[in-house]
mmCIF file of C-alpha atoms in Angstrom:
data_model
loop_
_atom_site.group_PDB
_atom_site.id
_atom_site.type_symbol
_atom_site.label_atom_id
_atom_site.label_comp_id
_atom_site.label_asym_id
_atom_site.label_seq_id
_atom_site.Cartn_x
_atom_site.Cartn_y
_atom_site.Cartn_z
ATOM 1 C CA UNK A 231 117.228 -29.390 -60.631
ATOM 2 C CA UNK A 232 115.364 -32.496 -61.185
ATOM 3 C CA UNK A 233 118.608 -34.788 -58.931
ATOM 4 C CA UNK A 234 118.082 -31.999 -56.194
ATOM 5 C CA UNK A 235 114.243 -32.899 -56.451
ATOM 6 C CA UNK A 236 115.079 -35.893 -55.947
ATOM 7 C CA UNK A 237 117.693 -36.156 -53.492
ATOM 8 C CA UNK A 238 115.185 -33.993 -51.440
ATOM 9 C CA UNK A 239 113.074 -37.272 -51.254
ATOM 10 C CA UNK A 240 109.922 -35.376 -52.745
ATOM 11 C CA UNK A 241 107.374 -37.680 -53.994
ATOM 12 C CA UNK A 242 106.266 -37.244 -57.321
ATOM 13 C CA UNK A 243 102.207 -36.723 -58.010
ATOM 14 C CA UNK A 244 99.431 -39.063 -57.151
ATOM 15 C CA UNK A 245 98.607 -41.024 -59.540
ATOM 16 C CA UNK A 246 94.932 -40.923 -61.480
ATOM 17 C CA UNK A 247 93.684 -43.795 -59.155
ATOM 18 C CA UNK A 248 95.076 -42.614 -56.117
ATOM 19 C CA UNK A 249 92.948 -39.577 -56.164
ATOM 20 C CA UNK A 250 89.985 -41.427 -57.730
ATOM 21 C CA UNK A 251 90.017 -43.201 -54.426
ATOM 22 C CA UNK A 252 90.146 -40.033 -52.391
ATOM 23 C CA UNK A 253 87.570 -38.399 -54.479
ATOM 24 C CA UNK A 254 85.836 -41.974 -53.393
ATOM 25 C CA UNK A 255 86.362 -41.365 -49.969
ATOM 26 C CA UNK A 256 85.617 -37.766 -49.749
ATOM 27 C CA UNK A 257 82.318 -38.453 -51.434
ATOM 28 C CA UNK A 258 81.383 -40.763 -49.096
ATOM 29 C CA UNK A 259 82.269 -38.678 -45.816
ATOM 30 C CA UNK A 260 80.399 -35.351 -46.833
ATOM 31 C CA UNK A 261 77.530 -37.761 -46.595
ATOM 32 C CA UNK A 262 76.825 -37.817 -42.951
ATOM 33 C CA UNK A 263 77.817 -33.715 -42.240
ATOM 34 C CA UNK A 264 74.962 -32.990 -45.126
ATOM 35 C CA UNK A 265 72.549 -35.289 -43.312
ATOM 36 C CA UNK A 266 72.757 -34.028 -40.099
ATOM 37 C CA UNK A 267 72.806 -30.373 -41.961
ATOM 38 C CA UNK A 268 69.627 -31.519 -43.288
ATOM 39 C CA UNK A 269 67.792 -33.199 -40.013
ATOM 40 C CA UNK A 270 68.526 -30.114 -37.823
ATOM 41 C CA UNK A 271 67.367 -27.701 -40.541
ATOM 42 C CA UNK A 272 63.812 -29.853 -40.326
ATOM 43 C CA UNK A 273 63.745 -30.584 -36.781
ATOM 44 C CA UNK A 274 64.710 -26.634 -36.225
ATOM 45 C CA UNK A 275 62.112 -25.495 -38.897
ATOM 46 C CA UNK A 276 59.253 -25.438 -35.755
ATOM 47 C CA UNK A 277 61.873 -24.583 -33.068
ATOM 48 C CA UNK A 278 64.230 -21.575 -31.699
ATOM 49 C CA UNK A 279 67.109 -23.175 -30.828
ATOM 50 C CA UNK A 280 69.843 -20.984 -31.702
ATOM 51 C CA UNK A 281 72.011 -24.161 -30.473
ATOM 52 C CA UNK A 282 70.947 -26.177 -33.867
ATOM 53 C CA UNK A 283 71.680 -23.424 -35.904
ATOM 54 C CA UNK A 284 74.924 -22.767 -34.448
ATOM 55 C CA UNK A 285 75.306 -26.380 -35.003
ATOM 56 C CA UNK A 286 74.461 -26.506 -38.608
ATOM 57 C CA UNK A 287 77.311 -23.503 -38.902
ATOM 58 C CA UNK A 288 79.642 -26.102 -37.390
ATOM 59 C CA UNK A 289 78.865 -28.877 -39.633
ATOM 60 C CA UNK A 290 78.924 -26.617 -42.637
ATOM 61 C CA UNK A 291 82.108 -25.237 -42.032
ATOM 62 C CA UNK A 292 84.047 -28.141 -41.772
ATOM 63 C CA UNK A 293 82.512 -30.132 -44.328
ATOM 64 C CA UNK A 294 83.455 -26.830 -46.777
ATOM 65 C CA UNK A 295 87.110 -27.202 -44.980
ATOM 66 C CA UNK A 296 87.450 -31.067 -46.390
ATOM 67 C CA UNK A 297 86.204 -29.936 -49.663
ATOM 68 C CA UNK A 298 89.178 -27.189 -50.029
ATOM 69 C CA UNK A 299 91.923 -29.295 -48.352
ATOM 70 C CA UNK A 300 90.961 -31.508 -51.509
ATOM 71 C CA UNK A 301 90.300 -28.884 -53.422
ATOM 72 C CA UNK A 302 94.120 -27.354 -52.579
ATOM 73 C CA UNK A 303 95.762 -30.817 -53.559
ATOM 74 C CA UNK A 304 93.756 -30.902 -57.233
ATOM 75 C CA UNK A 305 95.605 -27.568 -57.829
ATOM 76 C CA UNK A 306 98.936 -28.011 -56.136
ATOM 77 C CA UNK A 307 98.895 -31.153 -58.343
ATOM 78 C CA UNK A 308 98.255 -29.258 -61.639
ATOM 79 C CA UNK A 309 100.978 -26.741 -60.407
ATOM 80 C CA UNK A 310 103.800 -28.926 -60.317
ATOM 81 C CA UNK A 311 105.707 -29.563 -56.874
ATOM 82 C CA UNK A 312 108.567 -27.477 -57.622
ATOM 83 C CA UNK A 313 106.831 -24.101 -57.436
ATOM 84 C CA UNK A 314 104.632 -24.703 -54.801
ATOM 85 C CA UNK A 315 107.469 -25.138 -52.377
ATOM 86 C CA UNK A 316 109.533 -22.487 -49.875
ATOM 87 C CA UNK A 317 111.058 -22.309 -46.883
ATOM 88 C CA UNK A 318 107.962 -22.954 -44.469
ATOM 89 C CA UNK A 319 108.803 -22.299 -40.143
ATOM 90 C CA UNK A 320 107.393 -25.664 -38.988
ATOM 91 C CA UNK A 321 106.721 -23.980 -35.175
ATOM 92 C CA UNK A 322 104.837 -20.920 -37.011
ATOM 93 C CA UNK A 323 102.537 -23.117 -39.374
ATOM 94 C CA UNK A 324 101.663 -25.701 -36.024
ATOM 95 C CA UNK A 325 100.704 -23.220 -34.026
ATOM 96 C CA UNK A 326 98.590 -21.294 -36.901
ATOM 97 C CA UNK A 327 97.360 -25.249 -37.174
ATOM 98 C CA UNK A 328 96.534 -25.103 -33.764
ATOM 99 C CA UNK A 329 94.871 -21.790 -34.005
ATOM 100 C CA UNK A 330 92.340 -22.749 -36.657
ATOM 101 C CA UNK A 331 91.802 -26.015 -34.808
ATOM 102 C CA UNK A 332 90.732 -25.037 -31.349
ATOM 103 C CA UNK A 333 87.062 -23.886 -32.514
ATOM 104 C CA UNK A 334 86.712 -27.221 -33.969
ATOM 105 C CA UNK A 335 88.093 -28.771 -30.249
ATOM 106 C CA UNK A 336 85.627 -26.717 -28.075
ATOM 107 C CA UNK A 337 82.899 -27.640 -30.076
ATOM 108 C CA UNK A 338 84.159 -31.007 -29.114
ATOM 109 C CA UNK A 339 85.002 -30.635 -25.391
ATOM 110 C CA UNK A 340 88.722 -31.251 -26.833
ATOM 111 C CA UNK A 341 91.797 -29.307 -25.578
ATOM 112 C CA UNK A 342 94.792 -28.690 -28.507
ATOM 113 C CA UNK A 343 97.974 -28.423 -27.417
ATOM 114 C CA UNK A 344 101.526 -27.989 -29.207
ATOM 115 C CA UNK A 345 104.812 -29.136 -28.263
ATOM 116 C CA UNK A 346 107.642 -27.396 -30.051
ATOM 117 C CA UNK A 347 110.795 -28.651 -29.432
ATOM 118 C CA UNK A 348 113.226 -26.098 -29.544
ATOM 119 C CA UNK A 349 114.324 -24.125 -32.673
ATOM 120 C CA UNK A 350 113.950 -26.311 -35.946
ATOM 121 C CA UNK A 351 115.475 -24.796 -39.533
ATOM 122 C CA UNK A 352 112.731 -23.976 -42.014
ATOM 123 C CA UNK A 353 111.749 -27.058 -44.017
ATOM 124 C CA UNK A 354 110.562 -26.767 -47.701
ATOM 125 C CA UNK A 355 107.533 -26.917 -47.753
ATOM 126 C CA UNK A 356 103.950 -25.797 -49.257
ATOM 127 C CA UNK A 357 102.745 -23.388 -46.435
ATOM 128 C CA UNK A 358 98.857 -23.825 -47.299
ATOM 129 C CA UNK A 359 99.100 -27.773 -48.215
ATOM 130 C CA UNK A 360 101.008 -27.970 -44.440
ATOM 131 C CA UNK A 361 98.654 -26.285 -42.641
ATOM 132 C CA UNK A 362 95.652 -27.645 -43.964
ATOM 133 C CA UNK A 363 96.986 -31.343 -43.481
ATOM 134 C CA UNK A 364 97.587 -30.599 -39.701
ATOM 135 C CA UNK A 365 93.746 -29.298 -39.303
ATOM 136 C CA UNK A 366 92.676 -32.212 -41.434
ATOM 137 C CA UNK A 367 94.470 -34.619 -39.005
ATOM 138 C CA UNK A 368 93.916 -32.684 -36.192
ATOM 139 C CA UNK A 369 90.379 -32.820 -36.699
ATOM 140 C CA UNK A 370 90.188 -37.061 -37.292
ATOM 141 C CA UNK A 371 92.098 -37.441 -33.848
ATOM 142 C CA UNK A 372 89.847 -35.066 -32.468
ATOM 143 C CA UNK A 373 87.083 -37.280 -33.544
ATOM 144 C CA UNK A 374 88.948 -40.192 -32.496
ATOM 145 C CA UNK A 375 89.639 -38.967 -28.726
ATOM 146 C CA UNK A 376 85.807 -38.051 -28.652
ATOM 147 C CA UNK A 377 84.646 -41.610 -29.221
ATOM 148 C CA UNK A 378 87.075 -43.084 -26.897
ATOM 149 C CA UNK A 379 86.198 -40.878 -24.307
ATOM 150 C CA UNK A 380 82.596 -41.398 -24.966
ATOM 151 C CA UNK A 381 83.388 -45.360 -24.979
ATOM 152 C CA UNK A 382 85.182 -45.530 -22.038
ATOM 153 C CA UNK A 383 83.561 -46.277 -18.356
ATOM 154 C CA UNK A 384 87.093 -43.750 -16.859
ATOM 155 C CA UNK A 385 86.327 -40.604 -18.663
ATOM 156 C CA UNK A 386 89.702 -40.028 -19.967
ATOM 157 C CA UNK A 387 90.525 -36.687 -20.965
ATOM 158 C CA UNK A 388 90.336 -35.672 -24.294
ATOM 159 C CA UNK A 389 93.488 -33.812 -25.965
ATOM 160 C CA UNK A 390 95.268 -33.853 -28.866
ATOM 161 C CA UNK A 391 98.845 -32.815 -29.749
ATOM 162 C CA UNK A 392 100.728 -31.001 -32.410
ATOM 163 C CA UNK A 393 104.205 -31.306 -31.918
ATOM 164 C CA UNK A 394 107.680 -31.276 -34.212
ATOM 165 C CA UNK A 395 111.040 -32.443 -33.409
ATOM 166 C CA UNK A 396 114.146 -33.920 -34.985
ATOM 167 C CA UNK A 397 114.795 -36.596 -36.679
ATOM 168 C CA UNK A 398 117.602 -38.636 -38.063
ATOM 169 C CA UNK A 399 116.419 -37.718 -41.717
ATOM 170 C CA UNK A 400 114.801 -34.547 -41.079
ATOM 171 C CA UNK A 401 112.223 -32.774 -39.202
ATOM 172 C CA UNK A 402 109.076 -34.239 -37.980
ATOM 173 C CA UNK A 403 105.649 -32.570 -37.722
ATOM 174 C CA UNK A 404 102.198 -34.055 -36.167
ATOM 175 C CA UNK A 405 99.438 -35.164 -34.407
ATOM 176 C CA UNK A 406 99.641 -36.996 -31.786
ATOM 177 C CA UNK A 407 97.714 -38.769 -28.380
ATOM 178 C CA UNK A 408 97.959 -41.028 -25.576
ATOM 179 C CA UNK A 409 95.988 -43.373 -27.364
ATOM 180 C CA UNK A 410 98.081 -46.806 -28.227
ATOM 181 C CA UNK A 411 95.678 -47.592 -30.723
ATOM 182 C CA UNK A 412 97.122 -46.659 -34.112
ATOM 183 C CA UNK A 413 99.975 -48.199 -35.489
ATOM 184 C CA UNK A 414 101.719 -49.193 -38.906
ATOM 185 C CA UNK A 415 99.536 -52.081 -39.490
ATOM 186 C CA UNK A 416 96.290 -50.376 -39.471
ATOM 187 C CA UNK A 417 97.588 -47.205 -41.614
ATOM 188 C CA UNK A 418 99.194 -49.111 -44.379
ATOM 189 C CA UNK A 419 95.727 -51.315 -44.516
ATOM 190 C CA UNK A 420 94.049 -48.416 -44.221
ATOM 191 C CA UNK A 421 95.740 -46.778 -47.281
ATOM 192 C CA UNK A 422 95.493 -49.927 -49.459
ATOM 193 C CA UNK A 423 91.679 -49.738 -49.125
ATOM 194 C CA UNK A 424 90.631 -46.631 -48.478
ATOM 195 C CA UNK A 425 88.048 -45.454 -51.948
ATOM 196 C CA UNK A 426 87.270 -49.288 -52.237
ATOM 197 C CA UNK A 427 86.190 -50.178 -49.008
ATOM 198 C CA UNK A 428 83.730 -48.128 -46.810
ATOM 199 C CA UNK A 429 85.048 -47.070 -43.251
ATOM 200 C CA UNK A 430 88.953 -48.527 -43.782
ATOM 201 C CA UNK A 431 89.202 -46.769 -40.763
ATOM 202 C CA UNK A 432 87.100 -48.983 -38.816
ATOM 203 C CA UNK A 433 89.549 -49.421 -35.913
ATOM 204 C CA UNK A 434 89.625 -45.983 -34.901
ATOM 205 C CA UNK A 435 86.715 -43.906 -36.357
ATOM 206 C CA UNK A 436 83.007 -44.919 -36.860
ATOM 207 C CA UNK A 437 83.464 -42.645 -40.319
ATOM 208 C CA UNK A 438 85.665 -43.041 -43.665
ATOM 209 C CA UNK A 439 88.881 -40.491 -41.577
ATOM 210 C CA UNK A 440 88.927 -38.923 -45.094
ATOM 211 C CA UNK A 441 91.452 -36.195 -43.249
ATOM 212 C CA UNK A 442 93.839 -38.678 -43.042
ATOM 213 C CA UNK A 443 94.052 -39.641 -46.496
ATOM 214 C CA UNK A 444 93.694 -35.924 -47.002
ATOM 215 C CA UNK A 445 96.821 -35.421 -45.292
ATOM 216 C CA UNK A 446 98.456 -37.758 -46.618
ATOM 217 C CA UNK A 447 98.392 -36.914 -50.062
ATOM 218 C CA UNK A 448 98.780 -32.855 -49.434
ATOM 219 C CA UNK A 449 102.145 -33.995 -47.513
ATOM 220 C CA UNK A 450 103.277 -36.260 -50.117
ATOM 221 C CA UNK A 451 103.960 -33.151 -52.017
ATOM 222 C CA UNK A 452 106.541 -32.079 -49.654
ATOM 223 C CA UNK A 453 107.784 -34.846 -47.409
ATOM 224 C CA UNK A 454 107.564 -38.994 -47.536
ATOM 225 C CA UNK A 455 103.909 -38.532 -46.353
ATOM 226 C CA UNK A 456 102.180 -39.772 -43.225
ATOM 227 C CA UNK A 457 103.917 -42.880 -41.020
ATOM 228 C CA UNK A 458 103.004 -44.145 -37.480
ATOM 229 C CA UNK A 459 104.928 -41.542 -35.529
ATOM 230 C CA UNK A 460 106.152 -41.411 -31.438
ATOM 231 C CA UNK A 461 106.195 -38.042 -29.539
ATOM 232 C CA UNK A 462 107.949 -38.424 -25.568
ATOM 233 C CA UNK A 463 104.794 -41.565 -24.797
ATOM 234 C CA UNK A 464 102.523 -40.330 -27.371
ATOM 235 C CA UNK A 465 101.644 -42.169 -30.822
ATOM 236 C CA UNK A 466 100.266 -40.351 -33.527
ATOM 237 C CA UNK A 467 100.617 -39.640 -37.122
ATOM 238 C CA UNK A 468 103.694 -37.149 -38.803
ATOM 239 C CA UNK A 469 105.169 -36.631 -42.181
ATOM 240 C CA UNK A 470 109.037 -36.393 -41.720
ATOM 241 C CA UNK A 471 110.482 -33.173 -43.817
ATOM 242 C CA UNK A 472 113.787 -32.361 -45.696
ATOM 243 C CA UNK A 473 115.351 -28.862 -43.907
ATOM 244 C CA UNK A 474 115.863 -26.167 -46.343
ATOM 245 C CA UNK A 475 119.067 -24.934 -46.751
ATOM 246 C CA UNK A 476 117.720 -21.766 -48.882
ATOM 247 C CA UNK A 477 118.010 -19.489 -45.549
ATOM 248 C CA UNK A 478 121.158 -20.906 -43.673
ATOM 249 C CA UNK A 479 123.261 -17.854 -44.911
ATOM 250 C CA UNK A 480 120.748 -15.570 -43.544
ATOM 251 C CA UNK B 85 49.671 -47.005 -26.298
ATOM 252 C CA UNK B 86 53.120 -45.789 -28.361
ATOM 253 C CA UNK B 87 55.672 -47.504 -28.766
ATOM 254 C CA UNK B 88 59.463 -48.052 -27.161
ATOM 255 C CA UNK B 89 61.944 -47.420 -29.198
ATOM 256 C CA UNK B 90 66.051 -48.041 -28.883
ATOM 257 C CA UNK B 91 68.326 -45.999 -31.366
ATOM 258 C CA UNK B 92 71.184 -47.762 -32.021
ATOM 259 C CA UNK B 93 73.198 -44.628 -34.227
ATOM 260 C CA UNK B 94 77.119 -44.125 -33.729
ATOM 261 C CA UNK B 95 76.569 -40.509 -34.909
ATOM 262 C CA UNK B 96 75.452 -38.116 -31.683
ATOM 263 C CA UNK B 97 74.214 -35.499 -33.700
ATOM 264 C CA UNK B 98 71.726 -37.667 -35.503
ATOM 265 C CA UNK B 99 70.966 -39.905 -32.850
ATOM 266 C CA UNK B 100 70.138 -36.936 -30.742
ATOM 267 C CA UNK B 101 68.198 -35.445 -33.416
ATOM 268 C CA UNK B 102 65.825 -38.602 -33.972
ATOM 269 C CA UNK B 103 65.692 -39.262 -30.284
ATOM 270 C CA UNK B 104 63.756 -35.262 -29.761
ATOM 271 C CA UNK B 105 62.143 -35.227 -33.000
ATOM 272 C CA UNK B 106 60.638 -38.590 -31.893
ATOM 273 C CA UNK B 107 59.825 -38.234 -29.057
ATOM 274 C CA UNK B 108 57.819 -34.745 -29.582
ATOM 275 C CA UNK B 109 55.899 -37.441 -31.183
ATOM 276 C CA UNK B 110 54.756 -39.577 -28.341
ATOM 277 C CA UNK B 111 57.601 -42.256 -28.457
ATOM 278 C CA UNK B 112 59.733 -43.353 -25.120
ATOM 279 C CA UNK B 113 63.165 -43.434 -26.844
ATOM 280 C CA UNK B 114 66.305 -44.972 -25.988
ATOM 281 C CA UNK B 115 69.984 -44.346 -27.096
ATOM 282 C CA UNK B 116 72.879 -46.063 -27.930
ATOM 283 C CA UNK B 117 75.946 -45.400 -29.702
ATOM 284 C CA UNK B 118 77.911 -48.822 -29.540
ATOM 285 C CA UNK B 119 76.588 -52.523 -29.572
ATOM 286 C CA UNK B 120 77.219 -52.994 -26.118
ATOM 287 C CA UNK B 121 74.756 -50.592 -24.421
ATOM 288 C CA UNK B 122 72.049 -51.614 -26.773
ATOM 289 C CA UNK B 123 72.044 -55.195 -25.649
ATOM 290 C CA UNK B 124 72.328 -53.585 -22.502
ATOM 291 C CA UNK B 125 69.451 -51.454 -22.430
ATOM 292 C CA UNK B 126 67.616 -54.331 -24.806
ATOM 293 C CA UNK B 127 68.103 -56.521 -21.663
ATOM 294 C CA UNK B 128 66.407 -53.767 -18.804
ATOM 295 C CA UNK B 129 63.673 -52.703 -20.998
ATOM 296 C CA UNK B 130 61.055 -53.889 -23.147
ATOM 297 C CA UNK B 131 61.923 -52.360 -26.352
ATOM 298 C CA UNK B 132 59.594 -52.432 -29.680
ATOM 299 C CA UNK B 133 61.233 -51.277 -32.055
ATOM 300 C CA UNK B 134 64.995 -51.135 -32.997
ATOM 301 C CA UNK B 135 65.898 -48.127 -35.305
ATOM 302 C CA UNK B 136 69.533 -48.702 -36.338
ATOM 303 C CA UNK B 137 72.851 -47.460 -38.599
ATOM 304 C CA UNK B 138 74.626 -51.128 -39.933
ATOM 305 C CA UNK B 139 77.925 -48.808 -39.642
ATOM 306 C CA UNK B 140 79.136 -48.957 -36.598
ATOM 307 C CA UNK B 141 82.676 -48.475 -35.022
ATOM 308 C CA UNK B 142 84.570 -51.372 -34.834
ATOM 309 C CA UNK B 143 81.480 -53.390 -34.744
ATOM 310 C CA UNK B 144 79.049 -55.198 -37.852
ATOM 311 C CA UNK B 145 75.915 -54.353 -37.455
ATOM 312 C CA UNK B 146 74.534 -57.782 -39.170
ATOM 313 C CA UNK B 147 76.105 -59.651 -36.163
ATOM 314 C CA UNK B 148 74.650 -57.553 -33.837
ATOM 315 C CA UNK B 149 71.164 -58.586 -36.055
ATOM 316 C CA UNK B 150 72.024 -61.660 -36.072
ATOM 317 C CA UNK B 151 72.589 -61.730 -31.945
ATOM 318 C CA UNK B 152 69.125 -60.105 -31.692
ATOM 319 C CA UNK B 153 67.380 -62.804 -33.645
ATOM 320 C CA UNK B 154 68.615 -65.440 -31.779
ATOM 321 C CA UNK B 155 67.089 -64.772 -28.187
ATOM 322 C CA UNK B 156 63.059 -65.757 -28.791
ATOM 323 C CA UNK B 157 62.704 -63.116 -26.034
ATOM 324 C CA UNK B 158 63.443 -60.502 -28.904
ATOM 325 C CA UNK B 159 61.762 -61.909 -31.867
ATOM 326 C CA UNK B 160 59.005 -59.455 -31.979
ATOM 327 C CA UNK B 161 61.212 -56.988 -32.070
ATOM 328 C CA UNK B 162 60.536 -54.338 -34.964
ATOM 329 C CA UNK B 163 63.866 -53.466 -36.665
ATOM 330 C CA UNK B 164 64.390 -50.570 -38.743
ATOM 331 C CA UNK B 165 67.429 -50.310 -41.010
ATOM 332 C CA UNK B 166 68.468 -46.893 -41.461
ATOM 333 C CA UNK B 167 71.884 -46.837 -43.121
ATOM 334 C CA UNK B 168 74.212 -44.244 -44.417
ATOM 335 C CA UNK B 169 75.425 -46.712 -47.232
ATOM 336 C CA UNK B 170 73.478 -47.930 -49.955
ATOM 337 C CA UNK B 171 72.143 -51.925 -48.712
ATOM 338 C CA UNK B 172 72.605 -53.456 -52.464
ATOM 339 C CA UNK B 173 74.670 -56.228 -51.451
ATOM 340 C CA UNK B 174 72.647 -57.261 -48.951
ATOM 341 C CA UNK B 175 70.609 -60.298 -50.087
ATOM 342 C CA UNK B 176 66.553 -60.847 -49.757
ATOM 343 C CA UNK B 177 66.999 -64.107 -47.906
ATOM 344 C CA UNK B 178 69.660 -62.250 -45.324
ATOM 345 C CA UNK B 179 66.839 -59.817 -44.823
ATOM 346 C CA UNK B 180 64.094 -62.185 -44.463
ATOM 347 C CA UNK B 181 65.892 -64.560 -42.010
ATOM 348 C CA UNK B 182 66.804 -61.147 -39.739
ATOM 349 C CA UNK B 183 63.433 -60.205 -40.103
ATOM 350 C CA UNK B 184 63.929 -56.639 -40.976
ATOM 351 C CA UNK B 185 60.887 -54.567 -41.275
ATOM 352 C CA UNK B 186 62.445 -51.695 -43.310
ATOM 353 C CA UNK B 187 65.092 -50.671 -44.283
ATOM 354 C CA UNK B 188 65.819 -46.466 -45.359
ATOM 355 C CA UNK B 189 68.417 -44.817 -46.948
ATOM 356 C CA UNK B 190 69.692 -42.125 -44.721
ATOM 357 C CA UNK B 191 70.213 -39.344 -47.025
ATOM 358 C CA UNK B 192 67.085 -39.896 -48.245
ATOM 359 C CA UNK B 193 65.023 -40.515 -44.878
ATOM 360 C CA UNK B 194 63.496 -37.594 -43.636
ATOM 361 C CA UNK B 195 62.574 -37.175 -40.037
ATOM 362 C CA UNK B 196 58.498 -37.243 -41.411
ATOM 363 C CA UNK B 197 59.923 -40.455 -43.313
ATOM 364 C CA UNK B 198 60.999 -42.097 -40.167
ATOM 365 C CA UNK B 199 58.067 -41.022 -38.082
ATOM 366 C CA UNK B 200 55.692 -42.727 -40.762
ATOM 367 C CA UNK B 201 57.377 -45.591 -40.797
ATOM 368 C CA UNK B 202 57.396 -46.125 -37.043
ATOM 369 C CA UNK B 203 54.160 -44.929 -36.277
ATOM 370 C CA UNK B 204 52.989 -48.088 -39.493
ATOM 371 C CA UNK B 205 55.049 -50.506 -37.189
ATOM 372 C CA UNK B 206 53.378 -48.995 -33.961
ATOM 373 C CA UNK B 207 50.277 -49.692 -35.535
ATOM 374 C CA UNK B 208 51.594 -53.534 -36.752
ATOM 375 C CA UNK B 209 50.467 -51.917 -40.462
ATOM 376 C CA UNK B 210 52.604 -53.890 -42.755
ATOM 377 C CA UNK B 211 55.626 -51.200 -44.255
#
């Protein structure tokens, strides 16, 4: 069982420091959503702008969204890899992705779209750790498209893609944009200093991308974990998965 | 006569928020979310006071300082450092030599904390 593990190329737990710097990082990016939580509330206290509440709703929703994507690691961690994993439809869990997402994109003027390339086998995977790492990166690049459209003099629309397709060592899964932007030099930097350094995400977002690192270490429970990926002319981010076999008589 | 005020605050949400809650208070306000359209808008209008986050996107805010406090033009500018990080390792003589009039911690800065503070620089009280 434990050469199967690891011929499936699953990575073994984080270690101790690892999520010490993501419990760093997290820390740091609940920050702003509980400030501007907190303005509103006393700018709204003399006011009846249904807007700010709605707002606050917003901001308190995905702030408790980060908290359980983290939360869902801590305890897929304690349960051991091997049990948390089945036979996940890659398609199914990017579109539910997608689903959850597109609140989160009209509150952003953002369109979500998905790109599934024909039928893929089931991959092994935790269905719950998958989907929340999509939303968690789906949400960053949302953020990310937002301040390059509001940066830019042309107005470029704002979109994001979830897409999957083949690859030579498996199945790939993720986010993706026009954007040429990110690439392998700023992830890997970004990884060595995210939880020591403030905003190691400086290139692309004004805040710490926690969902990204969030991501990252719910799909290193399942797959090699997040790499520079391309999509037709897109660039994004995607965690490249092992098929599983467990339905191919079915 | 109140004062002019430029936001310089990569976050919309807040910068929107201090803009309205400011200027229900009297204050002509200004917005900015990068470096570039605050020197912009520093260079069309005569701005008093400078309320900014250090943290911007892909830009230092200490450069941007340090810009400002080169033109004589701007030396009477107010600033007001309003950070989301805690400004430790930021020395006293870095602060005097920028001449920064305040600087807050933004989880602990209210709105009422902000409007005292701009309404003592309004008032050239010292902070």
């Amino acid at each position: 069982m434990a050469l199967q593990f690891q011929q499936l190329g699953v990575q073994k737990s984080y270690s101790d420091l690892e999520l010490k710097n993501l419990f760093f990082s997290l820390a740091e990016d609940l920050k702003l959503p509980l400030i501007q939580i907190s303005r509103i509330a006393e700018f709204s206290k003399n006011t009846n702008e249904t807007k700010l509440l709605r707002q606050i709703e917003a901001i308190a929703d995905n702030s408790l969204h980060l908290i359980d994507s983290f939360i869902l690691n801590s305890s897929l961690q304690n349960l051991g890899n091997l049990e948390s994993l089945q036979p996940v439809s890659v398609n199914a869990s990017l579109q539910d992705s997608a689903h959850l997402l597109s609140k989160y994109a009209e509150n952003n003027n953002c369109n979500i779209e998905i790109e599934i390339t024909g039928k893929l086998e089931p991959i092994l995977a935790n269905p719950n750790a998958l989907k929340s790492a999509m939303i968690n990166l789906g949400k960053v690049f949302i953020n990310y498209e937002k301040e390059r459209q509001n940066n830019s003099s042309n107005n470029p629309k704002c979109y994001v893609k979830l897409a999957s397709h083949r690859t030579r060592s498996g199945i790939a899964a993720g986010v993706f944009t026009d954007s040429r932007s990110i690439n392998s030099k700023i992830l890997r930097q970004a990884k060595k200093i995210h939880g020591k350094a403030i905003n190691p995400m400086n290139q692309l977002v004004s805040n710490n991308g926690i969902g990204i690192f969030i991501a990252d270490i719910l799909l290193k429970q399942m797959s090699s974990g997040l790499r520079v990926a391309y999509h037709h002319k897109q660039t994004g981010l995607a965690a490249t998965f092992s098929p599983s076999h467990q339905l191919e008589l079915v | 006569m109140k004062s002019n005020i430029l936001i310089l605050e990569p976050d919309r949400v807040l910068s929107s928020i201090y803009s309205k809650y400011l200027s229900e208070n009297r204050y002509k306000l200004f917005s900015a979310y990068k470096v570039e359209d605050a020197l912009e808008l520093l260079d069309q209008h005569k701005i008093d006071i400078i309320l900014m986050e250090l943290q911007i996107s892909g830009h230092n805010g200490l450069e941007f300082l340090y810009e400002i406090r080169s033109y004589p033009e701007w030396d009477d500018i107010k600033i007001i450092i309003n950070s989301i990080y805690q400004l430790d390792n930021i020395n006293s003589l870095t602060l005097d030599l920028l001449n920064i009039s305040k600087i807050l911690y933004k989880p602990e800065a209210k709105l009422i904390t902000l409007l005292n503070v701009v309404n003592d620089l309004s008032s050239n009280k010292t902070v």
